[in-house]
Amino acid sequence: LPSELTSGKIGQIAVVNKDGEVTEYNGSNGEEMKGFYRSTDTGDRLPFLNVPNVNPYLSPVGKVEIDDYASKGYNLEQTEGWPQN
């Protein structure tokens, strides 16, 4: 939104283009602000740590779901990095 490109927003907003390049608003680069909105407070993704119970993006599969699948003849495995039930 062009109306958001004000002097009070310098250094506070950025966009990411389709190639992953980040452009931070500096007060004079309004024409370059094309892409997906990104707050300048947004950091990079956390690494996948492969440590049980410490995987920031993957949730564990519950025992109830695993048992439910098993009762129907399927083998549903636990999400990688989480302890097996």
PDB file of C-alpha atoms in Angstrom:
ATOM      1  CA  LEU A   1       0.000   0.000   0.000  1.00  0.00           C
ATOM      2  CA  PRO A   2       1.603   3.250  -1.081  1.00  0.00           C
ATOM      3  CA  SER A   3      -0.136   5.065   1.784  1.00  0.00           C
ATOM      4  CA  GLU A   4       2.012   3.088   4.239  1.00  0.00           C
ATOM      5  CA  LEU A   5       5.257   4.463   2.784  1.00  0.00           C
ATOM      6  CA  THR A   6       5.629   7.430   5.112  1.00  0.00           C
ATOM      7  CA  SER A   7       8.646   8.939   6.839  1.00  0.00           C
ATOM      8  CA  GLY A   8       7.512   7.316  10.087  1.00  0.00           C
ATOM      9  CA  LYS A   9       7.871   3.864   8.508  1.00  0.00           C
ATOM     10  CA  ILE A  10      11.484   4.233   7.350  1.00  0.00           C
ATOM     11  CA  GLY A  11      13.387   1.151   8.434  1.00  0.00           C
ATOM     12  CA  GLN A  12      10.253  -0.480   9.840  1.00  0.00           C
ATOM     13  CA  ILE A  13       8.808  -2.230   6.803  1.00  0.00           C
ATOM     14  CA  ALA A  14      10.241  -4.317   4.024  1.00  0.00           C
ATOM     15  CA  VAL A  15       9.148  -6.531   1.157  1.00  0.00           C
ATOM     16  CA  VAL A  16      10.470  -9.843  -0.112  1.00  0.00           C
ATOM     17  CA  ASN A  17      10.359 -10.474  -3.852  1.00  0.00           C
ATOM     18  CA  LYS A  18       9.774 -13.834  -5.559  1.00  0.00           C
ATOM     19  CA  ASP A  19      13.528 -14.543  -5.507  1.00  0.00           C
ATOM     20  CA  GLY A  20      13.729 -14.047  -1.737  1.00  0.00           C
ATOM     21  CA  GLU A  21      15.500 -10.686  -1.888  1.00  0.00           C
ATOM     22  CA  VAL A  22      14.530  -8.301   0.908  1.00  0.00           C
ATOM     23  CA  THR A  23      14.078  -4.570   0.254  1.00  0.00           C
ATOM     24  CA  GLU A  24      13.776  -2.360   3.323  1.00  0.00           C
ATOM     25  CA  TYR A  25      11.970   0.963   2.999  1.00  0.00           C
ATOM     26  CA  ASN A  26      14.443   3.858   3.252  1.00  0.00           C
ATOM     27  CA  GLY A  27      12.177   6.798   2.429  1.00  0.00           C
ATOM     28  CA  SER A  28      13.138   7.111  -1.224  1.00  0.00           C
ATOM     29  CA  ASN A  29      12.721   3.595  -2.623  1.00  0.00           C
ATOM     30  CA  GLY A  30       8.921   3.416  -2.790  1.00  0.00           C
ATOM     31  CA  GLU A  31       9.005   2.166  -6.398  1.00  0.00           C
ATOM     32  CA  GLU A  32      11.139  -0.810  -5.318  1.00  0.00           C
ATOM     33  CA  MET A  33       8.670  -1.862  -2.612  1.00  0.00           C
ATOM     34  CA  LYS A  34       7.017  -4.628  -4.632  1.00  0.00           C
ATOM     35  CA  GLY A  35       6.645  -8.067  -3.135  1.00  0.00           C
ATOM     36  CA  PHE A  36       5.409  -9.748   0.005  1.00  0.00           C
ATOM     37  CA  TYR A  37       5.201  -7.629   3.163  1.00  0.00           C
ATOM     38  CA  ARG A  38       7.778  -8.372   5.820  1.00  0.00           C
ATOM     39  CA  SER A  39       8.282  -6.610   9.120  1.00  0.00           C
ATOM     40  CA  THR A  40      11.891  -5.651   9.750  1.00  0.00           C
ATOM     41  CA  ASP A  41      11.532  -7.380  13.135  1.00  0.00           C
ATOM     42  CA  THR A  42      11.018 -10.709  11.373  1.00  0.00           C
ATOM     43  CA  GLY A  43      14.104 -12.874  11.642  1.00  0.00           C
ATOM     44  CA  ASP A  44      15.171 -15.841   9.590  1.00  0.00           C
ATOM     45  CA  ARG A  45      13.613 -19.239  10.195  1.00  0.00           C
ATOM     46  CA  LEU A  46      14.902 -21.247  13.086  1.00  0.00           C
ATOM     47  CA  PRO A  47      16.989 -24.254  12.087  1.00  0.00           C
ATOM     48  CA  PHE A  48      15.571 -27.764  12.264  1.00  0.00           C
ATOM     49  CA  LEU A  49      17.455 -28.973  15.319  1.00  0.00           C
ATOM     50  CA  ASN A  50      16.632 -32.701  15.163  1.00  0.00           C
ATOM     51  CA  VAL A  51      16.314 -32.639  18.943  1.00  0.00           C
ATOM     52  CA  PRO A  52      13.326 -34.456  20.472  1.00  0.00           C
ATOM     53  CA  ASN A  53      10.572 -32.059  21.549  1.00  0.00           C
ATOM     54  CA  VAL A  54      12.447 -29.048  20.129  1.00  0.00           C
ATOM     55  CA  ASN A  55      11.361 -28.818  16.511  1.00  0.00           C
ATOM     56  CA  PRO A  56       9.937 -25.357  15.896  1.00  0.00           C
ATOM     57  CA  TYR A  57       7.929 -26.141  12.759  1.00  0.00           C
ATOM     58  CA  LEU A  58       6.820 -29.746  13.095  1.00  0.00           C
ATOM     59  CA  SER A  59       4.205 -30.921  15.541  1.00  0.00           C
ATOM     60  CA  PRO A  60       4.183 -34.427  16.958  1.00  0.00           C
ATOM     61  CA  VAL A  61       1.551 -36.928  15.878  1.00  0.00           C
ATOM     62  CA  GLY A  62      -0.604 -37.973  18.811  1.00  0.00           C
ATOM     63  CA  LYS A  63      -0.791 -41.583  20.022  1.00  0.00           C
ATOM     64  CA  VAL A  64      -4.566 -41.564  19.501  1.00  0.00           C
ATOM     65  CA  GLU A  65      -4.092 -40.752  15.802  1.00  0.00           C
ATOM     66  CA  ILE A  66      -1.378 -43.392  15.408  1.00  0.00           C
ATOM     67  CA  ASP A  67      -3.603 -46.013  17.100  1.00  0.00           C
ATOM     68  CA  ASP A  68      -6.619 -44.962  15.008  1.00  0.00           C
ATOM     69  CA  TYR A  69      -4.680 -45.438  11.780  1.00  0.00           C
ATOM     70  CA  ALA A  70      -3.333 -48.788  13.017  1.00  0.00           C
ATOM     71  CA  SER A  71      -6.884 -50.020  13.719  1.00  0.00           C
ATOM     72  CA  LYS A  72      -7.678 -49.371  10.057  1.00  0.00           C
ATOM     73  CA  GLY A  73      -4.592 -51.191   8.803  1.00  0.00           C
ATOM     74  CA  TYR A  74      -2.340 -48.193   8.200  1.00  0.00           C
ATOM     75  CA  ASN A  75       1.042 -47.347   9.679  1.00  0.00           C
ATOM     76  CA  LEU A  76       1.192 -43.690  10.697  1.00  0.00           C
ATOM     77  CA  GLU A  77       4.684 -42.807  11.876  1.00  0.00           C
ATOM     78  CA  GLN A  78       5.701 -40.134  14.342  1.00  0.00           C
ATOM     79  CA  THR A  79       6.985 -36.841  12.939  1.00  0.00           C
ATOM     80  CA  GLU A  80      10.754 -36.935  12.490  1.00  0.00           C
ATOM     81  CA  GLY A  81      12.599 -35.559  15.495  1.00  0.00           C
ATOM     82  CA  TRP A  82       9.845 -36.338  17.999  1.00  0.00           C
ATOM     83  CA  PRO A  83      10.037 -39.350  20.324  1.00  0.00           C
ATOM     84  CA  GLN A  84       8.154 -42.436  19.222  1.00  0.00           C
ATOM     85  CA  ASN A  85       5.107 -43.263  21.339  1.00  0.00           C
TER      86      ASN A  85
END
